[in-house]
mmCIF file of C-alpha atoms and ligand atoms in Angstrom:
data_model
loop_
_atom_site.group_PDB
_atom_site.id
_atom_site.type_symbol
_atom_site.label_atom_id
_atom_site.label_comp_id
_atom_site.label_asym_id
_atom_site.label_seq_id
_atom_site.Cartn_x
_atom_site.Cartn_y
_atom_site.Cartn_z
ATOM 1 C CA MET T 1 0.000 0.000 0.000
ATOM 2 C CA THR T 2 1.552 3.246 -1.015
ATOM 3 C CA GLU T 3 -1.207 5.610 0.027
ATOM 4 C CA PRO T 4 -3.827 5.680 2.730
ATOM 5 C CA ARG T 5 -6.944 3.830 1.723
ATOM 6 C CA PRO T 6 -9.869 6.124 0.954
ATOM 7 C CA ARG T 7 -12.161 3.890 3.003
ATOM 8 C CA HIS T 8 -10.523 5.318 6.093
ATOM 9 C CA LEU T 9 -11.082 8.809 4.813
ATOM 10 C CA LEU T 10 -14.651 7.852 3.992
ATOM 11 C CA LEU T 11 -15.141 6.626 7.511
ATOM 12 C CA ALA T 12 -13.814 9.841 8.975
ATOM 13 C CA ALA T 13 -15.897 11.904 6.565
ATOM 14 C CA SER T 14 -19.091 10.001 7.260
ATOM 15 C CA ALA T 15 -18.571 10.130 11.042
ATOM 16 C CA PHE T 16 -18.170 13.880 10.686
ATOM 17 C CA ALA T 17 -21.346 14.042 8.593
ATOM 18 C CA VAL T 18 -23.244 12.116 11.259
ATOM 19 C CA LEU T 19 -22.126 14.567 13.930
ATOM 20 C CA MET T 20 -22.980 17.581 11.824
ATOM 21 C CA THR T 21 -26.411 16.411 10.749
ATOM 22 C CA ALA T 22 -27.237 15.288 14.276
ATOM 23 C CA ALA T 23 -26.158 18.668 15.633
ATOM 24 C CA CYS T 24 -28.218 20.511 13.040
ATOM 25 C CA GLY T 25 -31.286 18.370 13.589
ATOM 26 C CA GLY T 26 -31.220 17.121 9.981
ATOM 27 C CA THR T 27 -30.906 13.484 8.980
ATOM 28 C CA THR T 28 -30.979 11.148 11.963
ATOM 29 C CA ILE T 29 -27.982 9.093 12.908
ATOM 30 C CA ASP T 30 -29.812 5.991 11.737
ATOM 31 C CA ASP T 31 -30.458 7.489 8.305
ATOM 32 C CA ALA T 32 -26.851 8.491 7.996
ATOM 33 C CA GLU T 33 -25.645 5.051 9.021
ATOM 34 C CA GLU T 34 -27.812 3.506 6.360
ATOM 35 C CA GLU T 35 -26.111 5.639 3.760
ATOM 36 C CA GLU T 36 -22.672 4.760 5.019
ATOM 37 C CA ASN T 37 -20.367 2.621 2.967
ATOM 38 C CA SER T 38 -19.188 -0.729 4.167
ATOM 39 C CA GLY T 39 -15.541 -0.897 5.142
ATOM 40 C CA PRO T 40 -14.240 -0.644 8.651
ATOM 41 C CA THR T 41 -17.386 0.806 10.152
ATOM 42 C CA GLY T 42 -19.121 -0.636 13.180
ATOM 43 C CA THR T 43 -17.826 -3.548 15.162
ATOM 44 C CA ALA T 44 -16.967 -6.930 13.761
ATOM 45 C CA ASP T 45 -19.023 -9.840 15.052
ATOM 46 C CA PRO T 46 -16.737 -12.900 14.867
ATOM 47 C CA ASP T 47 -19.734 -15.176 15.420
ATOM 48 C CA ALA T 48 -21.874 -13.718 12.644
ATOM 49 C CA GLU T 49 -23.309 -16.454 10.416
ATOM 50 C CA ILE T 50 -22.348 -16.339 6.760
ATOM 51 C CA PRO T 51 -25.750 -16.449 5.060
ATOM 52 C CA GLU T 52 -26.369 -19.011 2.339
ATOM 53 C CA GLY T 53 -26.894 -17.874 -1.234
ATOM 54 C CA LEU T 54 -24.487 -14.917 -1.223
ATOM 55 C CA LYS T 55 -23.906 -13.685 -4.759
ATOM 56 C CA ILE T 56 -20.126 -13.462 -5.054
ATOM 57 C CA ASP T 57 -18.722 -12.080 -8.314
ATOM 58 C CA PHE T 58 -15.084 -12.556 -9.296
ATOM 59 C CA LEU T 59 -13.662 -10.026 -11.763
ATOM 60 C CA PRO T 60 -10.096 -10.967 -12.779
ATOM 61 C CA LYS T 61 -7.923 -8.585 -14.808
ATOM 62 C CA GLN T 62 -8.779 -10.586 -17.918
ATOM 63 C CA LEU T 63 -10.279 -13.966 -18.744
ATOM 64 C CA ASN T 64 -7.832 -15.582 -21.147
ATOM 65 C CA ASN T 65 -4.973 -15.884 -18.690
ATOM 66 C CA PRO T 66 -4.147 -19.323 -17.235
ATOM 67 C CA TYR T 67 -3.215 -17.650 -13.944
ATOM 68 C CA SER T 68 -6.671 -16.060 -13.515
ATOM 69 C CA ASP T 69 -8.313 -19.377 -14.321
ATOM 70 C CA ILE T 70 -6.513 -21.043 -11.412
ATOM 71 C CA VAL T 71 -7.186 -18.159 -9.018
ATOM 72 C CA ASN T 72 -10.876 -18.113 -9.849
ATOM 73 C CA ALA T 73 -11.176 -21.899 -9.600
ATOM 74 C CA GLY T 74 -10.042 -21.418 -5.994
ATOM 75 C CA GLY T 75 -12.640 -18.678 -5.576
ATOM 76 C CA ALA T 76 -15.355 -20.946 -6.961
ATOM 77 C CA ASN T 77 -14.388 -23.673 -4.450
ATOM 78 C CA ALA T 78 -14.716 -21.274 -1.547
ATOM 79 C CA VAL T 79 -18.089 -19.985 -2.755
ATOM 80 C CA GLU T 80 -19.325 -23.546 -3.197
ATOM 81 C CA GLU T 81 -18.273 -24.447 0.347
ATOM 82 C CA LEU T 82 -20.185 -21.394 1.559
ATOM 83 C CA ASN T 83 -23.282 -22.374 -0.433
ATOM 84 C CA GLY T 84 -23.101 -19.127 -2.338
ATOM 85 C CA GLU T 85 -23.528 -18.247 -5.992
ATOM 86 C CA PHE T 86 -20.241 -17.827 -7.870
ATOM 87 C CA THR T 87 -20.069 -15.740 -11.058
ATOM 88 C CA GLU T 88 -16.956 -14.892 -13.041
ATOM 89 C CA ARG T 89 -17.183 -11.726 -15.105
ATOM 90 C CA GLY T 90 -14.639 -10.146 -17.409
ATOM 91 C CA GLY T 91 -13.364 -9.504 -20.890
ATOM 92 C CA THR T 92 -10.348 -10.810 -22.733
ATOM 93 C CA GLU T 93 -8.349 -7.549 -22.506
ATOM 94 C CA PRO T 94 -6.891 -6.356 -19.195
ATOM 95 C CA THR T 95 -8.448 -2.882 -19.273
ATOM 96 C CA ALA T 96 -10.254 -0.804 -16.662
ATOM 97 C CA ASP T 97 -12.865 0.215 -19.255
ATOM 98 C CA SER T 98 -14.035 -3.310 -19.761
ATOM 99 C CA GLN T 99 -14.034 -3.922 -15.994
ATOM 100 C CA VAL T 100 -16.363 -0.971 -15.439
ATOM 101 C CA GLU T 101 -18.991 -2.703 -17.594
ATOM 102 C CA TYR T 102 -18.669 -5.910 -15.593
ATOM 103 C CA ILE T 103 -18.791 -4.105 -12.245
ATOM 104 C CA ASN T 104 -22.010 -2.398 -13.325
ATOM 105 C CA ALA T 105 -23.463 -5.695 -14.532
ATOM 106 C CA ALA T 106 -22.614 -7.400 -11.228
ATOM 107 C CA SER T 107 -24.138 -4.547 -9.285
ATOM 108 C CA GLN T 108 -27.320 -4.580 -11.364
ATOM 109 C CA ALA T 109 -27.600 -8.322 -10.787
ATOM 110 C CA GLY T 110 -27.622 -7.623 -7.021
ATOM 111 C CA SER T 111 -24.086 -8.757 -6.211
ATOM 112 C CA ASP T 112 -23.345 -9.173 -2.486
ATOM 113 C CA VAL T 113 -19.582 -9.290 -2.911
ATOM 114 C CA ILE T 114 -17.437 -8.041 -5.788
ATOM 115 C CA VAL T 115 -13.939 -9.516 -5.783
ATOM 116 C CA ILE T 116 -11.806 -7.582 -8.253
ATOM 117 C CA ALA T 117 -8.227 -7.657 -9.610
ATOM 118 C CA ALA T 118 -8.123 -4.052 -10.748
ATOM 119 C CA ASN T 119 -6.539 -2.996 -14.025
ATOM 120 C CA ASP T 120 -6.214 0.552 -12.713
ATOM 121 C CA PRO T 121 -6.194 1.739 -9.101
ATOM 122 C CA ASP T 122 -8.621 4.620 -9.705
ATOM 123 C CA ALA T 123 -10.553 4.213 -12.968
ATOM 124 C CA VAL T 124 -12.719 1.403 -11.558
ATOM 125 C CA CYS T 125 -13.617 3.327 -8.391
ATOM 126 C CA PRO T 126 -16.716 5.318 -9.410
ATOM 127 C CA SER T 127 -18.480 2.112 -10.461
ATOM 128 C CA LEU T 128 -17.205 0.174 -7.443
ATOM 129 C CA ASP T 129 -18.488 2.939 -5.168
ATOM 130 C CA GLN T 130 -21.874 2.684 -6.868
ATOM 131 C CA ALA T 131 -21.889 -1.083 -6.439
ATOM 132 C CA ARG T 132 -21.126 -0.584 -2.746
ATOM 133 C CA ASP T 133 -24.041 1.848 -2.448
ATOM 134 C CA ASN T 134 -26.099 -0.911 -3.998
ATOM 135 C CA GLY T 135 -25.120 -3.300 -1.210
ATOM 136 C CA ALA T 136 -21.963 -5.044 -2.400
ATOM 137 C CA ALA T 137 -18.890 -5.533 -0.219
ATOM 138 C CA ILE T 138 -15.826 -4.666 -2.310
ATOM 139 C CA VAL T 139 -12.759 -6.898 -2.123
ATOM 140 C CA GLY T 140 -9.516 -6.386 -4.022
ATOM 141 C CA TYR T 141 -7.474 -9.486 -4.836
ATOM 142 C CA ASP T 142 -4.251 -9.846 -6.845
ATOM 143 C CA SER T 143 -4.238 -6.155 -7.912
ATOM 144 C CA ASP T 144 -5.865 -3.590 -5.644
ATOM 145 C CA ALA T 145 -7.891 -0.444 -6.317
ATOM 146 C CA ASN T 146 -7.917 2.655 -4.103
ATOM 147 C CA CYS T 147 -11.543 2.147 -3.039
ATOM 148 C CA THR T 148 -11.768 -1.463 -1.882
ATOM 149 C CA ASP T 149 -12.944 -2.435 1.617
ATOM 150 C CA ILE T 150 -10.203 -5.048 2.036
ATOM 151 C CA PHE T 151 -7.341 -6.314 -0.145
ATOM 152 C CA VAL T 152 -6.343 -9.962 -0.324
ATOM 153 C CA ASN T 153 -2.675 -9.765 -1.241
ATOM 154 C CA GLN T 154 -0.763 -12.779 -2.527
ATOM 155 C CA SER T 155 2.209 -11.808 -0.366
ATOM 156 C CA SER T 156 3.702 -8.599 0.933
ATOM 157 C CA ASP T 157 4.793 -6.249 -1.848
ATOM 158 C CA GLU T 158 8.160 -5.848 -0.123
ATOM 159 C CA LEU T 159 8.753 -9.587 -0.047
ATOM 160 C CA ILE T 160 7.835 -10.029 -3.696
ATOM 161 C CA GLY T 161 10.103 -7.122 -4.728
ATOM 162 C CA ARG T 162 12.957 -8.540 -2.666
ATOM 163 C CA THR T 163 12.515 -12.069 -4.033
ATOM 164 C CA LEU T 164 12.632 -10.711 -7.602
ATOM 165 C CA VAL T 165 15.840 -8.762 -6.944
ATOM 166 C CA GLU T 166 17.471 -11.715 -5.172
ATOM 167 C CA MET T 167 16.679 -14.035 -8.061
ATOM 168 C CA ILE T 168 18.056 -11.778 -10.790
ATOM 169 C CA SER T 169 21.122 -10.973 -8.712
ATOM 170 C CA GLU T 170 21.916 -14.647 -8.159
ATOM 171 C CA GLN T 171 21.312 -15.505 -11.772
ATOM 172 C CA ILE T 172 23.600 -12.844 -13.255
ATOM 173 C CA GLY T 173 26.338 -13.236 -10.658
ATOM 174 C CA GLY T 174 25.573 -10.143 -8.595
ATOM 175 C CA GLU T 175 26.514 -7.597 -11.235
ATOM 176 C CA GLY T 176 25.288 -6.426 -14.613
ATOM 177 C CA THR T 177 22.306 -4.929 -16.384
ATOM 178 C CA PHE T 178 18.722 -6.089 -16.429
ATOM 179 C CA ALA T 179 15.325 -4.914 -17.669
ATOM 180 C CA ILE T 180 11.763 -5.408 -16.487
ATOM 181 C CA LEU T 181 9.081 -6.802 -18.800
ATOM 182 C CA SER T 182 5.873 -5.915 -16.987
ATOM 183 C CA ALA T 183 2.139 -6.338 -17.580
ATOM 184 C CA THR T 184 0.018 -3.190 -18.160
ATOM 185 C CA PRO T 185 1.414 0.247 -17.231
ATOM 186 C CA ASN T 186 -1.420 0.904 -14.732
ATOM 187 C CA ALA T 187 -1.522 -2.478 -12.981
ATOM 188 C CA THR T 188 -1.437 -1.778 -9.243
ATOM 189 C CA ASN T 189 0.234 -5.064 -8.347
ATOM 190 C CA GLN T 190 3.101 -4.952 -10.847
ATOM 191 C CA ASN T 191 3.711 -1.263 -10.123
ATOM 192 C CA SER T 192 3.894 -1.928 -6.377
ATOM 193 C CA TRP T 193 6.353 -4.778 -6.928
ATOM 194 C CA ILE T 194 8.494 -2.674 -9.261
ATOM 195 C CA ALA T 195 8.542 0.121 -6.661
ATOM 196 C CA ALA T 196 9.553 -2.437 -4.026
ATOM 197 C CA MET T 197 12.329 -3.738 -6.306
ATOM 198 C CA GLU T 198 13.639 -0.222 -6.837
ATOM 199 C CA GLU T 199 13.806 0.224 -3.084
ATOM 200 C CA VAL T 200 15.708 -3.037 -2.581
ATOM 201 C CA LEU T 201 18.099 -2.106 -5.404
ATOM 202 C CA THR T 202 19.323 0.868 -3.350
ATOM 203 C CA GLU T 203 20.843 -1.559 -0.814
ATOM 204 C CA GLU T 204 24.637 -1.850 -0.797
ATOM 205 C CA GLU T 205 24.528 -5.514 -1.754
ATOM 206 C CA TYR T 206 22.893 -4.686 -5.081
ATOM 207 C CA ALA T 207 25.046 -1.681 -5.988
ATOM 208 C CA ASP T 208 26.382 -3.479 -9.071
ATOM 209 C CA LEU T 209 22.969 -4.305 -10.501
ATOM 210 C CA GLU T 210 21.601 -1.803 -12.980
ATOM 211 C CA LEU T 211 17.962 -1.633 -14.069
ATOM 212 C CA VAL T 212 18.223 -0.210 -17.592
ATOM 213 C CA ASP T 213 14.680 -0.374 -18.990
ATOM 214 C CA THR T 214 11.055 -1.195 -18.157
ATOM 215 C CA VAL T 215 8.678 -2.244 -20.928
ATOM 216 C CA TYR T 216 5.045 -3.421 -20.969
ATOM 217 C CA GLY T 217 3.648 -6.443 -22.798
ATOM 218 C CA ASN T 218 0.094 -5.722 -21.509
ATOM 219 C CA ASP T 219 -0.325 -9.334 -20.364
ATOM 220 C CA ASP T 220 -0.708 -10.295 -24.004
ATOM 221 C CA ASP T 221 1.457 -13.215 -25.108
ATOM 222 C CA LEU T 222 2.394 -11.858 -28.537
ATOM 223 C CA GLN T 223 2.999 -8.301 -27.339
ATOM 224 C CA SER T 224 5.153 -9.592 -24.488
ATOM 225 C CA PHE T 225 7.144 -11.749 -26.929
ATOM 226 C CA GLN T 226 7.700 -8.715 -29.173
ATOM 227 C CA GLU T 227 8.693 -6.508 -26.242
ATOM 228 C CA MET T 228 11.256 -9.134 -25.234
ATOM 229 C CA GLN T 229 12.611 -9.137 -28.770
ATOM 230 C CA GLY T 230 12.704 -5.318 -28.705
ATOM 231 C CA LEU T 231 14.610 -5.329 -25.418
ATOM 232 C CA MET T 232 17.376 -7.432 -26.952
ATOM 233 C CA GLN T 233 17.524 -5.102 -29.946
ATOM 234 C CA SER T 234 17.855 -2.007 -27.761
ATOM 235 C CA HIS T 235 20.194 -3.647 -25.224
ATOM 236 C CA PRO T 236 22.191 -6.386 -26.983
ATOM 237 C CA ASP T 237 24.438 -6.777 -23.923
ATOM 238 C CA LEU T 238 21.623 -7.166 -21.441
ATOM 239 C CA ASP T 239 22.361 -9.747 -18.732
ATOM 240 C CA GLY T 240 18.834 -10.508 -17.604
ATOM 241 C CA VAL T 241 15.118 -9.777 -17.558
ATOM 242 C CA VAL T 242 12.695 -9.821 -14.637
ATOM 243 C CA SER T 243 9.092 -10.331 -15.712
ATOM 244 C CA PRO T 244 6.700 -9.958 -12.766
ATOM 245 C CA THR T 245 3.785 -11.412 -14.720
ATOM 246 C CA THR T 246 2.991 -15.009 -15.626
ATOM 247 C CA VAL T 247 2.132 -13.984 -19.202
ATOM 248 C CA GLY T 248 5.320 -11.955 -19.649
ATOM 249 C CA ILE T 249 7.770 -14.464 -18.203
ATOM 250 C CA ALA T 250 6.426 -17.336 -20.338
ATOM 251 C CA ALA T 251 6.652 -15.221 -23.519
ATOM 252 C CA ALA T 252 10.140 -13.961 -22.613
ATOM 253 C CA ALA T 253 11.384 -17.497 -21.931
ATOM 254 C CA ARG T 254 9.904 -18.728 -25.220
ATOM 255 C CA TYR T 255 11.735 -16.001 -27.123
ATOM 256 C CA ILE T 256 15.062 -16.621 -25.401
ATOM 257 C CA SER T 257 14.847 -20.427 -25.602
ATOM 258 C CA ASP T 258 14.870 -20.208 -29.396
ATOM 259 C CA SER T 259 17.400 -17.418 -29.761
ATOM 260 C CA GLU T 260 21.125 -16.847 -29.812
ATOM 261 C CA TYR T 261 20.766 -15.386 -26.282
ATOM 262 C CA LYS T 262 19.927 -18.696 -24.632
ATOM 263 C CA GLY T 263 22.435 -19.249 -21.831
ATOM 264 C CA GLU T 264 23.493 -15.587 -22.040
ATOM 265 C CA VAL T 265 20.415 -13.768 -20.802
ATOM 266 C CA ALA T 266 18.760 -14.784 -17.530
ATOM 267 C CA ILE T 267 14.953 -14.808 -17.451
ATOM 268 C CA THR T 268 13.244 -14.734 -14.086
ATOM 269 C CA GLY T 269 10.151 -13.289 -12.424
ATOM 270 C CA LEU T 270 6.701 -14.623 -11.524
ATOM 271 C CA GLY T 271 5.327 -17.603 -13.427
ATOM 272 C CA THR T 272 3.213 -20.712 -13.035
ATOM 273 C CA PRO T 273 5.183 -23.972 -12.773
ATOM 274 C CA ASN T 274 3.063 -25.563 -15.514
ATOM 275 C CA GLN T 275 3.782 -22.765 -18.004
ATOM 276 C CA MET T 276 7.466 -22.562 -17.103
ATOM 277 C CA ARG T 277 8.352 -26.264 -16.767
ATOM 278 C CA GLU T 278 9.595 -26.694 -20.338
ATOM 279 C CA PHE T 279 11.871 -23.650 -20.021
ATOM 280 C CA VAL T 280 13.373 -24.892 -16.772
ATOM 281 C CA LYS T 281 13.927 -28.339 -18.316
ATOM 282 C CA ASP T 282 15.608 -26.886 -21.433
ATOM 283 C CA ASP T 283 17.864 -24.666 -19.254
ATOM 284 C CA THR T 284 16.452 -21.329 -20.443
ATOM 285 C CA VAL T 285 15.267 -20.498 -16.925
ATOM 286 C CA GLU T 286 17.078 -21.238 -13.691
ATOM 287 C CA ALA T 287 14.498 -20.119 -11.110
ATOM 288 C CA PHE T 288 11.312 -18.041 -10.778
ATOM 289 C CA ALA T 289 8.662 -17.548 -8.117
ATOM 290 C CA LEU T 290 4.920 -17.494 -7.420
ATOM 291 C CA TRP T 291 2.367 -18.129 -4.680
ATOM 292 C CA ASN T 292 -0.378 -20.723 -4.925
ATOM 293 C CA PRO T 293 -2.941 -18.970 -7.174
ATOM 294 C CA GLU T 294 -5.762 -21.307 -6.189
ATOM 295 C CA GLU T 295 -5.261 -20.448 -2.533
ATOM 296 C CA LEU T 296 -5.369 -16.737 -3.388
ATOM 297 C CA GLY T 297 -8.836 -17.086 -4.942
ATOM 298 C CA TYR T 298 -10.053 -19.345 -2.138
ATOM 299 C CA LEU T 299 -8.900 -16.885 0.511
ATOM 300 C CA ALA T 300 -10.533 -13.984 -1.358
ATOM 301 C CA GLY T 301 -13.852 -15.868 -1.444
ATOM 302 C CA TYR T 302 -13.824 -16.467 2.309
ATOM 303 C CA ALA T 303 -12.626 -12.948 3.064
ATOM 304 C CA GLY T 304 -15.412 -11.444 0.940
ATOM 305 C CA ALA T 305 -18.139 -13.548 2.527
ATOM 306 C CA SER T 306 -16.787 -12.777 6.021
ATOM 307 C CA LEU T 307 -16.833 -9.069 5.221
ATOM 308 C CA LYS T 308 -20.371 -9.131 3.872
ATOM 309 C CA ALA T 309 -21.548 -11.116 6.902
ATOM 310 C CA GLY T 310 -19.909 -8.662 9.329
ATOM 311 C CA ARG T 311 -17.409 -11.165 10.757
ATOM 312 C CA ILE T 312 -14.772 -8.648 9.753
ATOM 313 C CA THR T 313 -15.097 -4.991 8.854
ATOM 314 C CA GLY T 314 -11.591 -4.495 7.437
ATOM 315 C CA ALA T 315 -10.083 -3.043 10.613
ATOM 316 C CA GLU T 316 -6.551 -4.063 11.595
ATOM 317 C CA GLY T 317 -6.352 -6.999 14.012
ATOM 318 C CA GLU T 318 -9.667 -8.678 13.134
ATOM 319 C CA SER T 319 -9.475 -12.362 12.302
ATOM 320 C CA PHE T 320 -11.521 -14.890 10.369
ATOM 321 C CA THR T 321 -11.260 -18.487 9.227
ATOM 322 C CA ALA T 322 -10.785 -19.191 5.533
ATOM 323 C CA GLY T 323 -11.979 -22.799 5.280
ATOM 324 C CA ASP T 324 -9.114 -25.286 4.846
ATOM 325 C CA LEU T 325 -6.519 -22.499 4.899
ATOM 326 C CA GLY T 326 -7.252 -21.705 8.541
ATOM 327 C CA GLU T 327 -7.183 -18.393 10.323
ATOM 328 C CA PHE T 328 -6.116 -15.052 8.867
ATOM 329 C CA ILE T 329 -5.653 -11.655 10.478
ATOM 330 C CA VAL T 330 -6.559 -8.361 8.860
ATOM 331 C CA GLU T 331 -3.391 -6.279 8.721
ATOM 332 C CA GLU T 332 -2.790 -2.558 8.399
ATOM 333 C CA ASP T 333 -4.908 -0.815 5.753
ATOM 334 C CA GLY T 334 -7.313 -3.723 5.465
ATOM 335 C CA GLU T 335 -4.745 -6.051 3.908
ATOM 336 C CA ILE T 336 -5.011 -9.826 4.242
ATOM 337 C CA VAL T 337 -1.820 -11.601 3.176
ATOM 338 C CA LEU T 338 -1.744 -15.161 1.817
ATOM 339 C CA GLY T 339 1.917 -15.890 2.582
ATOM 340 C CA PRO T 340 5.479 -15.910 1.259
ATOM 341 C CA PRO T 341 6.113 -16.773 -2.411
ATOM 342 C CA THR T 342 7.731 -20.083 -3.385
ATOM 343 C CA VAL T 343 10.831 -20.168 -5.591
ATOM 344 C CA PHE T 344 10.730 -22.895 -8.264
ATOM 345 C CA ASP T 345 13.756 -24.461 -9.956
ATOM 346 C CA ALA T 346 14.775 -27.772 -11.532
ATOM 347 C CA ASP T 347 14.842 -29.461 -8.122
ATOM 348 C CA ASN T 348 11.240 -28.774 -7.083
ATOM 349 C CA ILE T 349 9.240 -27.798 -10.165
ATOM 350 C CA ASP T 350 7.831 -31.284 -10.651
ATOM 351 C CA ASP T 351 6.313 -31.166 -7.192
ATOM 352 C CA PHE T 352 3.838 -28.515 -8.374
ATOM 353 C CA ASP T 353 0.910 -28.846 -10.727
ATOM 354 C CA PHE T 354 -0.622 -25.429 -11.400
HETATM 355 C C1 RAM A 401 -0.260 -12.174 -14.397
HETATM 356 C C2 RAM A 401 -1.155 -11.046 -13.939
HETATM 357 C C3 RAM A 401 -1.457 -11.139 -12.451
HETATM 358 C C4 RAM A 401 -0.182 -11.351 -11.649
HETATM 359 C C5 RAM A 401 0.538 -12.566 -12.139
HETATM 360 C C6 RAM A 401 1.848 -12.790 -11.400
HETATM 361 O O1 RAM A 401 -0.975 -13.342 -14.546
HETATM 362 O O2 RAM A 401 -0.544 -9.835 -14.236
HETATM 363 O O3 RAM A 401 -2.092 -9.967 -12.044
HETATM 364 O O4 RAM A 401 -0.451 -11.465 -10.282
HETATM 365 O O5 RAM A 401 0.835 -12.395 -13.517
#
């Protein structure tokens, strides 16, 4: 989280409004409370029942991404366990514009919980705010927006940034140049990880690593492949590439595996073991990282239902149980963290099937 979450501001603003209207004899406190947004208002009731039949809508960044399919399969499992109604909504391009349509559709269909991986931290907010007014609890997962009630983060941004820097440093021998092949320019998650990497790069230990370029493949396989090709044209002596996106790293590895740069240019970042296995086996890629995407979706489903039911409100220190994954605590700024990423290499990649 780089900035304070507006829900806190909203809370302060609405509390102020309640005081003012009460003092002026206008709207009653009850009326004002009815108009209030969800978020960390009121007190959590850890024993609140999760009602059956909750309509829980999952909006990934885009649909045709193997990563989102696994995440949302986890979400669907959670919703099934909770006897809710799972709907996946989205388009094939990772854009905020298309997400706005799907947010509005979910809201019109009476969604109780919208779980969204935002393509832009702000552009989706007016429609999310409307959906909240219409009764939906708003959960960010994978990539947050500035107006969510809680955010289910795959790991801490700092830890992901540090893992990425450690991997590239090890793979290019602690010194040299590297570039970043990212997803979309506005993606909250990739931008937070890149910012975290830049911070880690200022540490003494990484003084000989130089980040020379950042390019965007827009989580499109062909565009990412072409951006990788372009990077090698602009920086023929590049030592490595970090791609913090499952789409980007697979495309980058495919390009390198078939090129004169194989064995010369390190490719690392965040990928799924199933997409990366062939590139680890053919020695294009030494190591990369990820969390368990299915668990991310599953946790988001439980977190959303718990929020809607009032078991949590999004305030720091609250806890809830996420089915088979056990207990989680709401951290600062309404963040719920799945856990540390796993690093995959030739020794362990066959132990994973996602
Ligand atoms: C891509 C998407 C997603 C990100 C993963 C690592 O699939 O950009 O948001 O979390 O990569």
